[in-house]
CSV table of C-alpha atoms in Angstrom, one decimal:
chain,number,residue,atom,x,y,z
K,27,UNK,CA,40.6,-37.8,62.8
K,28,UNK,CA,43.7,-35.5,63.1
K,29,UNK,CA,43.4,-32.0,62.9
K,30,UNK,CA,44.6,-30.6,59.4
K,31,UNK,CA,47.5,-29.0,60.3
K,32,UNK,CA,48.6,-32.3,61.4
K,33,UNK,CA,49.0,-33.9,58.3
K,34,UNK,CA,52.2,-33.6,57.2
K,35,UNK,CA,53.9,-34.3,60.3
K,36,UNK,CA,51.6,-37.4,60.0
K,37,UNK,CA,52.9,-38.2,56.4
K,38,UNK,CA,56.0,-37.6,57.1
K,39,UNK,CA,56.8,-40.3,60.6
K,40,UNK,CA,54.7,-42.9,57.8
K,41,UNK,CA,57.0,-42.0,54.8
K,42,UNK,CA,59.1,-44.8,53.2
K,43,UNK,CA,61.0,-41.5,51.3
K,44,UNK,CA,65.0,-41.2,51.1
K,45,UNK,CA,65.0,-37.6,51.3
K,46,UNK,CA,68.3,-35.7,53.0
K,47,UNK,CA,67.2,-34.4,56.4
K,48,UNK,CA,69.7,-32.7,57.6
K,49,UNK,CA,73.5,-32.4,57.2
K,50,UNK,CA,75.7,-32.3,60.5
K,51,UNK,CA,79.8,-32.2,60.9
K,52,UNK,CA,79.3,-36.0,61.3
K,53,UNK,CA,77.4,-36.4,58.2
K,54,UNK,CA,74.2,-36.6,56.6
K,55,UNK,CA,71.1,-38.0,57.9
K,56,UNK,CA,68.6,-39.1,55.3
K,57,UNK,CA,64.9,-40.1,56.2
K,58,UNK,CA,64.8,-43.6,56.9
K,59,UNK,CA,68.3,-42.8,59.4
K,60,UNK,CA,66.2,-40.0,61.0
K,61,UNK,CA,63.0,-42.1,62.0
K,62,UNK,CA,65.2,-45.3,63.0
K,63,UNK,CA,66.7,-42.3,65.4
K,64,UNK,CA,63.4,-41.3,66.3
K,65,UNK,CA,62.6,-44.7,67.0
K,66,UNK,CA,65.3,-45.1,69.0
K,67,UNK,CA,64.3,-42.2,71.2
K,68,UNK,CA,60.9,-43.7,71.8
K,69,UNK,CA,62.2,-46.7,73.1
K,70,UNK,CA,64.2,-44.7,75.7
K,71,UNK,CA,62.3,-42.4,76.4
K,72,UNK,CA,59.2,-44.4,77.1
K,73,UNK,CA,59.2,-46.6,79.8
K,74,UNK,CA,59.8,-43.6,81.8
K,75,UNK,CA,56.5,-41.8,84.1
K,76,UNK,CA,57.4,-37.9,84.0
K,77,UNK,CA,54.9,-35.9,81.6
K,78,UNK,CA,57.0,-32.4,81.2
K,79,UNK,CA,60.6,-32.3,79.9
K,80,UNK,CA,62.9,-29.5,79.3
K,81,UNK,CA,64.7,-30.0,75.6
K,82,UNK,CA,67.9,-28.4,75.3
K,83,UNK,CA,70.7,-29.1,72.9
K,84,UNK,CA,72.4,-26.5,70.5
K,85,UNK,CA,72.5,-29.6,67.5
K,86,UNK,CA,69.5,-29.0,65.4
K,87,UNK,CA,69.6,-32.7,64.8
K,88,UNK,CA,69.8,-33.9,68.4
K,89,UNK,CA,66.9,-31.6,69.3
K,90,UNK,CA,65.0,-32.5,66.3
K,91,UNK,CA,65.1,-36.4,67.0
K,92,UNK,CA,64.1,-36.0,71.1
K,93,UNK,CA,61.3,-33.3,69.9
K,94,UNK,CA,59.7,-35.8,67.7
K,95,UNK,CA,60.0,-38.7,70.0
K,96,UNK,CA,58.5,-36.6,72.7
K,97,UNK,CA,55.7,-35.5,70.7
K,98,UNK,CA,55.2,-39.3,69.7
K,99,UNK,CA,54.7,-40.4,73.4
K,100,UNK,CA,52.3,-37.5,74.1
K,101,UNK,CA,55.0,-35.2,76.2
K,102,UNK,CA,55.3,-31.5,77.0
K,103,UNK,CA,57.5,-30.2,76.1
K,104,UNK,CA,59.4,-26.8,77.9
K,105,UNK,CA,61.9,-24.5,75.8
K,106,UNK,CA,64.5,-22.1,76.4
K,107,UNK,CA,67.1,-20.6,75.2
K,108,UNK,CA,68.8,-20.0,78.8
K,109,UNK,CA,70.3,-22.8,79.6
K,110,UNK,CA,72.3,-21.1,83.2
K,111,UNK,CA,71.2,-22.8,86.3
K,112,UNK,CA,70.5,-19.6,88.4
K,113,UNK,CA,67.0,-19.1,85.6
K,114,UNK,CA,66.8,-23.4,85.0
K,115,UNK,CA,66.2,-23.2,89.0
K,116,UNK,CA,63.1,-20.2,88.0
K,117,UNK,CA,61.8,-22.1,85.8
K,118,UNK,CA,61.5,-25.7,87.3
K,119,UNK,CA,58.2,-26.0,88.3
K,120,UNK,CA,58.0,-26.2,84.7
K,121,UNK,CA,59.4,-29.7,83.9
K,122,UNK,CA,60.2,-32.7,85.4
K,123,UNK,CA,63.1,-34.4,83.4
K,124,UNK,CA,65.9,-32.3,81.6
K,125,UNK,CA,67.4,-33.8,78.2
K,126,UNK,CA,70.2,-31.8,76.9
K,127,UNK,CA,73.4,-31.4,75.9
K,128,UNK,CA,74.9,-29.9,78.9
K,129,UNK,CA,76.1,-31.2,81.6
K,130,UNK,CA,73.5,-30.1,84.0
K,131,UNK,CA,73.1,-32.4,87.1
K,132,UNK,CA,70.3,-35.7,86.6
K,133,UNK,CA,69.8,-34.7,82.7
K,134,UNK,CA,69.6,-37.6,80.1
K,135,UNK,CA,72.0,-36.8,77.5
K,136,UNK,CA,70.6,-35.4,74.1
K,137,UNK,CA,72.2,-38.5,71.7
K,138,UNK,CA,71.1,-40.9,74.1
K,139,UNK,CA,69.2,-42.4,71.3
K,140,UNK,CA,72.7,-43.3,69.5
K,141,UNK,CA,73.2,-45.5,72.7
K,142,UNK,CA,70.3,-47.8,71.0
K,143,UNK,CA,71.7,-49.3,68.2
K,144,UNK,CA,69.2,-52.7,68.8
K,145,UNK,CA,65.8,-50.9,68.4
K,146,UNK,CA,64.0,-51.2,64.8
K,147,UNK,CA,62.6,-48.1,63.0
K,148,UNK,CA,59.1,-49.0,64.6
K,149,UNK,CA,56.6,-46.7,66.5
K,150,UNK,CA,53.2,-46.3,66.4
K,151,UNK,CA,51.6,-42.4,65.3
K,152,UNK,CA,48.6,-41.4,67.2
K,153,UNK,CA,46.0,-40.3,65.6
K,154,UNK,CA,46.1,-36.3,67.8
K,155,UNK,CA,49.5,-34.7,68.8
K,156,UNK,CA,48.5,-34.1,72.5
K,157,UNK,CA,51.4,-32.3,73.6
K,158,UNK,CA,52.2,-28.7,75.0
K,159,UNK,CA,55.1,-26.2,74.1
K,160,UNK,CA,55.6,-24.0,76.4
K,161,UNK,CA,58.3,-21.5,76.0
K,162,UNK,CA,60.2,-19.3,78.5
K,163,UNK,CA,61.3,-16.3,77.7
K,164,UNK,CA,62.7,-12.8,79.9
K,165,UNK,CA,60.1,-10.5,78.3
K,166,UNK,CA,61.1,-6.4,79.0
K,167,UNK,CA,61.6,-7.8,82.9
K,168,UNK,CA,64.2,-10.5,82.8
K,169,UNK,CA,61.8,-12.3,84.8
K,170,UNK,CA,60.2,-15.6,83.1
K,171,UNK,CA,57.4,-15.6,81.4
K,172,UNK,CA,56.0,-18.6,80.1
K,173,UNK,CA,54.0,-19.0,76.6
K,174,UNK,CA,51.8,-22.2,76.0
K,175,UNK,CA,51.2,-23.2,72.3
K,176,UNK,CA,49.5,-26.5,70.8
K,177,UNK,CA,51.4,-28.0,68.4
K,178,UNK,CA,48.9,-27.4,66.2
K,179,UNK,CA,49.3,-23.9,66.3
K,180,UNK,CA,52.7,-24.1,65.2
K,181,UNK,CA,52.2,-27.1,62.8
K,182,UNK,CA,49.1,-24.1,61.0
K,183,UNK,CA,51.8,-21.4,61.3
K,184,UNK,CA,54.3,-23.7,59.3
K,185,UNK,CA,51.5,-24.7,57.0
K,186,UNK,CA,51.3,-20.8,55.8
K,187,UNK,CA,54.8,-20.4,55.2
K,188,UNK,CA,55.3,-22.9,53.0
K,189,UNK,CA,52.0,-21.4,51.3
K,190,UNK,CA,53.5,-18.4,50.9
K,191,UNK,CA,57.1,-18.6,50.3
K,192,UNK,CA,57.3,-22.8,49.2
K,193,UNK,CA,58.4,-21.6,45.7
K,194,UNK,CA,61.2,-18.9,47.0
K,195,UNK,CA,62.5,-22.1,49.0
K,196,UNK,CA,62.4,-25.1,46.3
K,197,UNK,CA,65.4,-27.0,46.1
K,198,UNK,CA,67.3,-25.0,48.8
K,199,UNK,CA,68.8,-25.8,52.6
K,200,UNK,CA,68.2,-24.4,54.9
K,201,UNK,CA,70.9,-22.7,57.0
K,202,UNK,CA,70.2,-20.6,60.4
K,203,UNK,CA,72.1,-18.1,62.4
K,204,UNK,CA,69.3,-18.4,65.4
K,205,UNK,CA,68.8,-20.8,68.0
K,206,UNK,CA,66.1,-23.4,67.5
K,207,UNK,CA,64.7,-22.6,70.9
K,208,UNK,CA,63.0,-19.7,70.1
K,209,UNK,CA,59.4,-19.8,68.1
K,210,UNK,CA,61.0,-18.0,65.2
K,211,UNK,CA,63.4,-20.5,65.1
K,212,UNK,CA,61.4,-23.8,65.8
K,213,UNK,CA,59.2,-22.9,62.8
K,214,UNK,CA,61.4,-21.9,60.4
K,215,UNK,CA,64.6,-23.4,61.1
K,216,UNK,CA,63.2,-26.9,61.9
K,217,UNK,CA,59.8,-27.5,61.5
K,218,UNK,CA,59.3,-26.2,58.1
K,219,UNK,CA,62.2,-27.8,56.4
K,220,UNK,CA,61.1,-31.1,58.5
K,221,UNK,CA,58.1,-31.2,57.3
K,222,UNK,CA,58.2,-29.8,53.7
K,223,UNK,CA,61.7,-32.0,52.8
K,224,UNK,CA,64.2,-29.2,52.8
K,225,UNK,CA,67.2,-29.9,54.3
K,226,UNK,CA,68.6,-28.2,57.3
K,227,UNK,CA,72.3,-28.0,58.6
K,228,UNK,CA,72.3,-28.6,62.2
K,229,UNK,CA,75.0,-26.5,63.2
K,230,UNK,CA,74.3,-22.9,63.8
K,231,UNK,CA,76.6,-20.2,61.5
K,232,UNK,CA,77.9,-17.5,63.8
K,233,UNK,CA,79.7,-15.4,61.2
K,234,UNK,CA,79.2,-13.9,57.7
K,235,UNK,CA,82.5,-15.6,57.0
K,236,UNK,CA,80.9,-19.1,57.9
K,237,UNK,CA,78.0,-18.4,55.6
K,238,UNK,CA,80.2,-17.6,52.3
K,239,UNK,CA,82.3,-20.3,53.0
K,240,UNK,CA,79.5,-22.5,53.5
K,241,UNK,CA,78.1,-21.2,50.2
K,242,UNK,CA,81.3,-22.8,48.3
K,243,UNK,CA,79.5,-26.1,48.8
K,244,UNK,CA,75.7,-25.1,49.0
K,245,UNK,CA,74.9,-22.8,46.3
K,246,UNK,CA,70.9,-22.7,46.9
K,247,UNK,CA,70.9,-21.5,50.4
K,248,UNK,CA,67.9,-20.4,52.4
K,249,UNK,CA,69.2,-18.1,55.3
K,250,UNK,CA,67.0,-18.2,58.8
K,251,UNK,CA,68.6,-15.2,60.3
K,252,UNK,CA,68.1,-11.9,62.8
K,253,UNK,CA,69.2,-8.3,62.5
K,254,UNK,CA,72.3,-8.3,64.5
K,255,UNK,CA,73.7,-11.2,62.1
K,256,UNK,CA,72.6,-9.2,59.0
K,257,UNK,CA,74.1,-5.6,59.9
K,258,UNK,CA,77.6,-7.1,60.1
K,259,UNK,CA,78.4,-5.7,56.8
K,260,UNK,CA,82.1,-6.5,55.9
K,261,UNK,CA,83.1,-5.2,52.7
K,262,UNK,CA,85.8,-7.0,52.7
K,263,UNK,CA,83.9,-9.8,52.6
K,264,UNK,CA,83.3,-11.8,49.4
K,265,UNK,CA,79.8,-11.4,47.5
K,266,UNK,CA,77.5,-14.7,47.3
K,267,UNK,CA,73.7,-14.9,45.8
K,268,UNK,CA,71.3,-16.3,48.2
K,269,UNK,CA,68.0,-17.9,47.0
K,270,UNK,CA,66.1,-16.9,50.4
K,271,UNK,CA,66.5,-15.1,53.5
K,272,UNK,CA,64.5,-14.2,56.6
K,273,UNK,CA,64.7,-11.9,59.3
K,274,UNK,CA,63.1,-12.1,62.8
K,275,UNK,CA,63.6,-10.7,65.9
K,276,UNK,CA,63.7,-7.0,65.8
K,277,UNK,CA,63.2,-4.7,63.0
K,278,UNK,CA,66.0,-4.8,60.4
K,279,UNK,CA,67.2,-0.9,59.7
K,280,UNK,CA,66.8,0.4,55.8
K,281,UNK,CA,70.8,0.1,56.2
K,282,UNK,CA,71.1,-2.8,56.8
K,283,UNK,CA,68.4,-4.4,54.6
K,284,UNK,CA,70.6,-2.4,51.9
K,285,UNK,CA,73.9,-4.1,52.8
K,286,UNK,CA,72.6,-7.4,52.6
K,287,UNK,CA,70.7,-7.0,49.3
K,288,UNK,CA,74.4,-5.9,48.1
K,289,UNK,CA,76.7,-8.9,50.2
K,290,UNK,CA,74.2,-11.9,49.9
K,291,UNK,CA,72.2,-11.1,47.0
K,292,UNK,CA,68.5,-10.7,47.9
K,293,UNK,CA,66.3,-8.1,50.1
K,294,UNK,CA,65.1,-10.2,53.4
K,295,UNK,CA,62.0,-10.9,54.0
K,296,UNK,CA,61.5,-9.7,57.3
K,297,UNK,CA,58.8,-11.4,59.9
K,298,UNK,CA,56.9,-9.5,62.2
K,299,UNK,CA,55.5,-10.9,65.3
K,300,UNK,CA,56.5,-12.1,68.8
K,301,UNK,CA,56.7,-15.7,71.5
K,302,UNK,CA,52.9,-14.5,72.9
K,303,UNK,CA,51.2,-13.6,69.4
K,304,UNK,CA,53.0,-15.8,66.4
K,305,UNK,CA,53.8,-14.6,62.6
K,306,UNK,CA,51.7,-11.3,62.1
K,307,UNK,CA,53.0,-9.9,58.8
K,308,UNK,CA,55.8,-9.5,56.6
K,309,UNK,CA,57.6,-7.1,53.8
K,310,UNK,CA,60.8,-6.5,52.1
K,311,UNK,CA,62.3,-3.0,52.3
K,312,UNK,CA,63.1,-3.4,48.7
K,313,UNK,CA,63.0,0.3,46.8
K,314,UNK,CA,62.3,2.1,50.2
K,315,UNK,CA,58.8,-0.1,51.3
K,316,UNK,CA,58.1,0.5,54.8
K,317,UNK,CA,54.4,-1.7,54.8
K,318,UNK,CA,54.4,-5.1,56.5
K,319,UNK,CA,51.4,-7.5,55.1
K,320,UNK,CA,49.2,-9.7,57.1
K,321,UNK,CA,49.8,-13.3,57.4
K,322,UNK,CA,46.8,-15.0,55.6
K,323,UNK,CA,43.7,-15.5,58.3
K,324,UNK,CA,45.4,-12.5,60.2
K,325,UNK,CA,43.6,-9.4,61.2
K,326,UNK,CA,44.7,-6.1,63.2
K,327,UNK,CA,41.8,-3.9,64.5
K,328,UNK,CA,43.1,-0.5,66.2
K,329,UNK,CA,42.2,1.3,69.1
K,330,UNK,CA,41.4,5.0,69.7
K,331,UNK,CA,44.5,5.6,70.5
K,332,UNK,CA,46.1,3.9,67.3
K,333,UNK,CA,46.6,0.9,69.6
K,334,UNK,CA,46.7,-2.7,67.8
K,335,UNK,CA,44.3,-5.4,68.5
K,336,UNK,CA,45.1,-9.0,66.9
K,337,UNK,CA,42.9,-11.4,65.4
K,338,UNK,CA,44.8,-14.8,64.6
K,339,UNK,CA,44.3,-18.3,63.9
K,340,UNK,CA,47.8,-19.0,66.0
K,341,UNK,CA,45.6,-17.6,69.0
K,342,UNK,CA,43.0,-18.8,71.2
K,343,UNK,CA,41.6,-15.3,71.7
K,344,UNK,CA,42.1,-11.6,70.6
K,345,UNK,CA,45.2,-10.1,71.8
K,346,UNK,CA,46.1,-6.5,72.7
K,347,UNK,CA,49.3,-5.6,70.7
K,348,UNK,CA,52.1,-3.5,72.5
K,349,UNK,CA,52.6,-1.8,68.9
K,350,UNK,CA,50.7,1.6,67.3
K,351,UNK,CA,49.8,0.6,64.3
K,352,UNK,CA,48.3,2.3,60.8
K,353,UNK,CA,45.8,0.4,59.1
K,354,UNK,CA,46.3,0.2,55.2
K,355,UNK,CA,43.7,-1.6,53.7
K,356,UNK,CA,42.5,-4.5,54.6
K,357,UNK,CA,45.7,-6.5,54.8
K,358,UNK,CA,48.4,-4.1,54.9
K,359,UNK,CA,49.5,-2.2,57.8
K,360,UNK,CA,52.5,0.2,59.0
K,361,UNK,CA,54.4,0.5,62.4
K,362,UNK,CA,54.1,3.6,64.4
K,363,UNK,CA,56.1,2.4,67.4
K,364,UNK,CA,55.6,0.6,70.5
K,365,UNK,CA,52.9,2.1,72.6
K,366,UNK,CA,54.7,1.2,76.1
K,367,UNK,CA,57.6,3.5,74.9
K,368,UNK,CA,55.9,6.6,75.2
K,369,UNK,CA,57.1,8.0,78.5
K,370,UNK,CA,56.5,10.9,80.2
K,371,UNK,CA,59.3,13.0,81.5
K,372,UNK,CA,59.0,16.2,83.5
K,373,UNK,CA,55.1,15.8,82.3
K,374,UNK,CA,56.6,16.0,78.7
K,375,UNK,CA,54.7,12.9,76.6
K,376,UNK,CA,57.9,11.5,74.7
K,377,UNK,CA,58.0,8.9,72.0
K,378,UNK,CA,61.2,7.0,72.2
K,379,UNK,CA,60.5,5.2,69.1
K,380,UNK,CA,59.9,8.9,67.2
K,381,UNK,CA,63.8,10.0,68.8
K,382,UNK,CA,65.1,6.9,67.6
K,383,UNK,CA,63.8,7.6,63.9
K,384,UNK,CA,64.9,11.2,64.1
K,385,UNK,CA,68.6,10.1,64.9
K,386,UNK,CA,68.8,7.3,62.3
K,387,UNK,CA,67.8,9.9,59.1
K,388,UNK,CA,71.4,11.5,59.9
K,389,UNK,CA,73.8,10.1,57.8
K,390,UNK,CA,76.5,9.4,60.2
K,391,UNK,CA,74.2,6.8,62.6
K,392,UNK,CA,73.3,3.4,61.2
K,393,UNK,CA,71.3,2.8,64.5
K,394,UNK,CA,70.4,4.0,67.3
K,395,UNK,CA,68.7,2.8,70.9
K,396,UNK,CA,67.3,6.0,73.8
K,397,UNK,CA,66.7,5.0,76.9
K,398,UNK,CA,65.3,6.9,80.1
K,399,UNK,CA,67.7,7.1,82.9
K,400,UNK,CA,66.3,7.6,86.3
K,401,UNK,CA,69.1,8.9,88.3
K,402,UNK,CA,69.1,12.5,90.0
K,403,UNK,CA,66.8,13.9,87.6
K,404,UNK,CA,65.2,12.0,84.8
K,405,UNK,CA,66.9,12.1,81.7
K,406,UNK,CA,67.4,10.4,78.1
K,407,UNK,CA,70.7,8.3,77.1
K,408,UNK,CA,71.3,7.7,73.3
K,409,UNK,CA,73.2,4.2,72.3
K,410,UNK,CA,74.2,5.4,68.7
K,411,UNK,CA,76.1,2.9,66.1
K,412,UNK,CA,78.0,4.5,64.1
K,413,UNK,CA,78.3,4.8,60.2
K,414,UNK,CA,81.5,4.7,58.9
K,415,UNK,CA,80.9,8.6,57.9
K,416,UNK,CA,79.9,8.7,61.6
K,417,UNK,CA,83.2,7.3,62.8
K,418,UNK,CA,85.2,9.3,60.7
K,419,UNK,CA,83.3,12.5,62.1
K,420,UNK,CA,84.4,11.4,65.1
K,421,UNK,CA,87.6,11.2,64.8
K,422,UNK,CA,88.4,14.2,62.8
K,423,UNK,CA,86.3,16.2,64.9
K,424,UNK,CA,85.5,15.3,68.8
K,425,UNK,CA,83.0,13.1,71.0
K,426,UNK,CA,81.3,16.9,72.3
K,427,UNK,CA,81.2,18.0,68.3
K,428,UNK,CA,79.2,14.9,67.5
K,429,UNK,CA,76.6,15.1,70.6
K,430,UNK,CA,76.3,18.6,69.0
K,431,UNK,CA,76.0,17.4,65.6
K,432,UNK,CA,73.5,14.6,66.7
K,433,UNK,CA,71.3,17.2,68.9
K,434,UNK,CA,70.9,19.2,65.9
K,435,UNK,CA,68.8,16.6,64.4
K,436,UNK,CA,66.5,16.7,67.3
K,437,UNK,CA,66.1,20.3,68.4
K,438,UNK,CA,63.9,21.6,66.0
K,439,UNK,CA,61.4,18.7,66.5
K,440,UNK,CA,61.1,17.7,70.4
K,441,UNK,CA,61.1,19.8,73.5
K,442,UNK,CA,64.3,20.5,75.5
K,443,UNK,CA,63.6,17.5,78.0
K,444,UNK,CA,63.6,14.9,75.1
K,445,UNK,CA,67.0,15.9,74.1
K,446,UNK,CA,69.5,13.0,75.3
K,447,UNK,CA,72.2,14.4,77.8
K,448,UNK,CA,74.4,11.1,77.7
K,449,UNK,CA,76.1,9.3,74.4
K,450,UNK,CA,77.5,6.1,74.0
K,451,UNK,CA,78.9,5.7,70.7
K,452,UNK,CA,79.6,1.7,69.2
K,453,UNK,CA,81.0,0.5,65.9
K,454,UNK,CA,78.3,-2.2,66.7
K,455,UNK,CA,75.4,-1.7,69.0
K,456,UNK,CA,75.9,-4.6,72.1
K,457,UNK,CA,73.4,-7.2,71.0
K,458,UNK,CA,73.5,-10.0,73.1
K,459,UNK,CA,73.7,-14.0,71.8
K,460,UNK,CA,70.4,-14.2,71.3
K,461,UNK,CA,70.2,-11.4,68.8
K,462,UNK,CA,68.7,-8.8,71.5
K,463,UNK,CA,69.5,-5.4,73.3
K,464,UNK,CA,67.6,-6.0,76.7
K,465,UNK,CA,67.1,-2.8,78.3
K,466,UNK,CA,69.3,-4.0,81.7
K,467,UNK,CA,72.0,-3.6,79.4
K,468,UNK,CA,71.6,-0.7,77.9
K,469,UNK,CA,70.9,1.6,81.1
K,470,UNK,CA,73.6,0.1,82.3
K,471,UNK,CA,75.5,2.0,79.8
K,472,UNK,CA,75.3,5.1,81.3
């Protein structure tokens, strides 16, 4: 008997529904279209021997199709969001077969199920999904780290989204500005609307502008986003009401939460977890809150030294968190900052995450990124992003004036060594295209 969790994906390969599954710049897909693909897929895909294949194409659709078809014939599965062949070459011990998009040398081409016109809607379900997901990702290293899940965990982690936020979703699409190769983006962008009968868009938005003109068409919008999509305010920009919006990745600033409750309508709901650990916990920074709560079956114990230890049904065992954490009740918590970021420097203990919370209460930085240099002599280098007061400072004033302005805030608070010595001022802080500041790029900075 399958496992719970299973069920809908179960109900939803044996369903004779019409429902819209997803909308593409071809078209529209509706169920019975999707599982004929599906089918399709199967027949391709199954006379071959290889066990492990890396999925790779940048059309939610396309990706959705092979996914399912691979999970039908018992497949791993590998996931990445690099797709460059230096880190493919890391990486493949990993997988045998490479289905994507790209031209990439010996891969079977992501549509190849379109090639397949002949083949009836017609598979048969097992009874137990049998396959691994294993994502890659670059961790604080660069260097690849894999991340094994069951689908089951995922399916289970679906399962409690649409418990808790179904209703905030009813009668909506789902639109994403993240990539589908990711965790956060697997779940929410594909799996949940797959399997709960909202329909998705395939094609990623890259811009606010995208979005509103998007929303000319699609009034009932849910928005599967990051923070470096949602603190492009433009208010220039025309104002839209979204039904629903999410936020993964990093943490969203009390800025910018602000700026999109204005431009889109509704406070994100921001998610809270990582690849290795899953959804912990979530909030809205609506009227100031700063307390995430835990996912339902989710517990954090803490260390002596504030340290957070996580209990979860995504999770074959307890996990050490990276993160200080403040218990608040049973099944609320608060950030204190990530425990790996508290550095010593000339046998000063420094928190980098406290520096970056003392420069963001100034009214001229929206955010802000320190970094330890090693160069010489040890010191601290401050990525600032300017507010628009900031950048006026700036350039009524000078670059020295605002270093002096922005040590002011500090100065009172941390010892003489914690003071940064560098600045590097943005309009926008350099997030990459996955919606991340990796820490090669910032040091590189200086």
């Amino acid at each position: 008997m399958n496992n719970p969790a299973e069920t809908k994906l179960h109900q939803l390969l044996l369903s004779d529904s019409k429902n819209l599954v997803a909308e593409c710049r071809d078209g529209q897909y509706q169920l019975p279209q999707f599982l004929l693909h599906v089918s399709q897929a199967v027949a391709n895909l199954q006379t071959r021997s290889e066990q492990s294949y890396l999925l790779f194409a940048r059309n939610t659709y396309d990706f959705s199709v092979n996914f399912v078809a691979l999970l039908l014939l018992q497949k791993d599965i590998v996931l990445t969001a690099n797709h460059k062949a230096e880190w493919l070459d890391s990486i493949s011990h990993a997988f045998q077969v490479i289905l994507s998009d790209n031209f990439i040398d010996g891969h079977i081409a992501s549509d190849h199920y379109r090639q397949n016109s002949s083949v009836e809607a017609n598979f048969s379900v097992p009874p137990v999904f049998n396959s691994r997901i294993q994502f890659y990702t670059s961790g604080s290293s660069s260097e690849p780290k894999a991340v094994v899940k069951t689908l089951d965990q995922l399916l289970l982690e679906t399962a409690t989204l649409e418990q808790l936020f179904g209703q905030s979703v009813a009668q909506t699409q789902f639109f994403a500005t993240v990539s589908h190769h990711h965790i956060y983006g697997l779940i929410f962008r594909l799996l949940w609307p797959l399997l709960y009968r909202h329909p998705f868009c395939a094609d990623m938005i890259l811009y606010p502008e995208e979005l509103i003109d998007r929303y000319q068409s699609h009034s009932n919008i849910c928005l599967i986003s990051s923070p470096a999509f949602l603190s492009r305010h433009d208010k220039s920009l025309t104002n839209i009401e979204l039904k629903q919006c999410f936020s993964s990745g990093s943490l969203l600033s009390n800025l910018s939460a602000k700026q999109t409750a204005q431009q889109f309508g509704i406070y994100p709901t921001e998610v809270f977890g990582s690849t290795e650990t899953g959804g912990i916990g979530y909030r809205t920074q609506e009227k100031g809150n700063t307390r995430w709560s835990l996912f339902p079956g989710v517990t954090i114990e803490t260390d002596t030294t504030n340290r957070g230890i996580l209990y979860s049904p995504y999770l074959n065992q307890p996990q050490p968190l990276d993160d200080l954490i403040e218990l608040d009740g049973d099944r609320h918590f608060h950030l204190l900052g990530r425990a790996d970021r508290v550095v010593k420097i000339e046998e000063k203990r420094l928190s980098l995450d406290a520096l970056e919370t003392t420069l963001k209460t100034s009214s001229l930085v929206n955010e802000a990124k320190v970094v330890v240099i090693q160069d010489k002599r040890t010191f601290i280098g401050a990525v600032i992003e300017l507010s628009a007061e900031g950048q006026e400072f700036m350039l009524s004033h000078s670059k020295h004036k605002l270093n002096e302005e922005l040590k002011s805030k500090l100065i009172n608070t941390f010892e003489a060594v914690a003071i940064p010595r560098k600045w590097r001022y943005f309009e926008r802080l350099p997030y990459n295209s996955e919606g991340k500041l990796p820490l090669s790029s910032l040091t590189a900075l200086f």
